[in-house]
């Protein structure tokens, strides 16, 4: 039973009312007037119910659209966040790779420096040995000269010359 049904029923009652008015049957006119008013109110009630149902459906559709928009917006932000995290992860991985390459280069340089330091230390030790050998030879030579002067001063009989050699 739709609104059209009750409107058609109301029209049928209207035609009966007009006919019974022509015939002069007031009781029948009153009865069908009451029935027509009931049909009109049912049509109006049915119309109001349909309107309310349509409003409820429209509200549900609007609510679902808002929910869908919220989900789409959330998905957008989640995708954006995922892209940012991916980009940051790539940057961090690149930094780790770059850092490991620099660390390897530093290790190579460290090993080279240590090797060079060892070679320099060996050279310094060798030079120290040579320098101490030179000092020792100079000391020996000076000792030889002192011994020769001492021997010469003993051979000389002159105290003045002997004293002069001792001073030297």
PDB file of N, CA and C in Angstrom, residues 122-141:
ATOM      1  N   UNK A 122     112.315   1.934  12.699  1.00  0.00           N
ATOM      2  CA  UNK A 122     113.508   1.137  12.385  1.00  0.00           C
ATOM      3  C   UNK A 122     114.641   2.040  11.905  1.00  0.00           C
ATOM      4  N   UNK A 123     114.302   3.022  11.052  1.00  0.00           N
ATOM      5  CA  UNK A 123     115.326   3.954  10.575  1.00  0.00           C
ATOM      6  C   UNK A 123     115.908   4.785  11.725  1.00  0.00           C
ATOM      7  N   UNK A 124     115.042   5.230  12.630  1.00  0.00           N
ATOM      8  CA  UNK A 124     115.510   6.010  13.782  1.00  0.00           C
ATOM      9  C   UNK A 124     116.428   5.163  14.648  1.00  0.00           C
ATOM     10  N   UNK A 125     116.025   3.913  14.888  1.00  0.00           N
ATOM     11  CA  UNK A 125     116.868   3.018  15.696  1.00  0.00           C
ATOM     12  C   UNK A 125     118.226   2.801  15.022  1.00  0.00           C
ATOM     13  N   UNK A 126     118.209   2.620  13.702  1.00  0.00           N
ATOM     14  CA  UNK A 126     119.454   2.418  12.963  1.00  0.00           C
ATOM     15  C   UNK A 126     120.338   3.660  13.054  1.00  0.00           C
ATOM     16  N   UNK A 127     119.704   4.841  12.907  1.00  0.00           N
ATOM     17  CA  UNK A 127     120.480   6.082  13.009  1.00  0.00           C
ATOM     18  C   UNK A 127     121.019   6.283  14.419  1.00  0.00           C
ATOM     19  N   UNK A 128     120.235   5.913  15.432  1.00  0.00           N
ATOM     20  CA  UNK A 128     120.710   6.026  16.819  1.00  0.00           C
ATOM     21  C   UNK A 128     121.921   5.119  17.044  1.00  0.00           C
ATOM     22  N   UNK A 129     121.843   3.915  16.502  1.00  0.00           N
ATOM     23  CA  UNK A 129     122.976   2.983  16.636  1.00  0.00           C
ATOM     24  C   UNK A 129     124.205   3.566  15.938  1.00  0.00           C
ATOM     25  N   UNK A 130     124.001   4.084  14.720  1.00  0.00           N
ATOM     26  CA  UNK A 130     125.131   4.672  13.985  1.00  0.00           C
ATOM     27  C   UNK A 130     125.691   5.884  14.722  1.00  0.00           C
ATOM     28  N   UNK A 131     124.824   6.715  15.262  1.00  0.00           N
ATOM     29  CA  UNK A 131     125.276   7.899  15.995  1.00  0.00           C
ATOM     30  C   UNK A 131     126.035   7.506  17.261  1.00  0.00           C
ATOM     31  N   UNK A 132     125.517   6.503  17.984  1.00  0.00           N
ATOM     32  CA  UNK A 132     126.244   6.058  19.184  1.00  0.00           C
ATOM     33  C   UNK A 132     127.599   5.443  18.800  1.00  0.00           C
ATOM     34  N   UNK A 133     127.640   4.759  17.654  1.00  0.00           N
ATOM     35  CA  UNK A 133     128.912   4.203  17.165  1.00  0.00           C
ATOM     36  C   UNK A 133     129.890   5.331  16.842  1.00  0.00           C
ATOM     37  N   UNK A 134     129.379   6.378  16.204  1.00  0.00           N
ATOM     38  CA  UNK A 134     130.236   7.535  15.880  1.00  0.00           C
ATOM     39  C   UNK A 134     130.737   8.182  17.164  1.00  0.00           C
ATOM     40  N   UNK A 135     129.853   8.360  18.166  1.00  0.00           N
ATOM     41  CA  UNK A 135     130.276   8.940  19.447  1.00  0.00           C
ATOM     42  C   UNK A 135     131.356   8.084  20.102  1.00  0.00           C
ATOM     43  N   UNK A 136     131.149   6.784  20.036  1.00  0.00           N
ATOM     44  CA  UNK A 136     132.121   5.874  20.632  1.00  0.00           C
ATOM     45  C   UNK A 136     133.479   5.993  19.932  1.00  0.00           C
ATOM     46  N   UNK A 137     133.475   6.067  18.594  1.00  0.00           N
ATOM     47  CA  UNK A 137     134.733   6.198  17.854  1.00  0.00           C
ATOM     48  C   UNK A 137     135.409   7.530  18.157  1.00  0.00           C
ATOM     49  N   UNK A 138     134.576   8.589  18.220  1.00  0.00           N
ATOM     50  CA  UNK A 138     135.167   9.903  18.547  1.00  0.00           C
ATOM     51  C   UNK A 138     135.775   9.856  19.937  1.00  0.00           C
ATOM     52  N   UNK A 139     135.050   9.254  20.894  1.00  0.00           N
ATOM     53  CA  UNK A 139     135.566   9.149  22.254  1.00  0.00           C
ATOM     54  C   UNK A 139     136.887   8.359  22.271  1.00  0.00           C
ATOM     55  N   UNK A 140     136.919   7.248  21.533  1.00  0.00           N
ATOM     56  CA  UNK A 140     138.153   6.445  21.447  1.00  0.00           C
ATOM     57  C   UNK A 140     139.301   7.259  20.844  1.00  0.00           C
ATOM     58  N   UNK A 141     138.985   7.980  19.780  1.00  0.00           N
ATOM     59  CA  UNK A 141     140.027   8.791  19.136  1.00  0.00           C
ATOM     60  C   UNK A 141     140.528   9.884  20.084  1.00  0.00           C
TER      61      UNK A 141
END
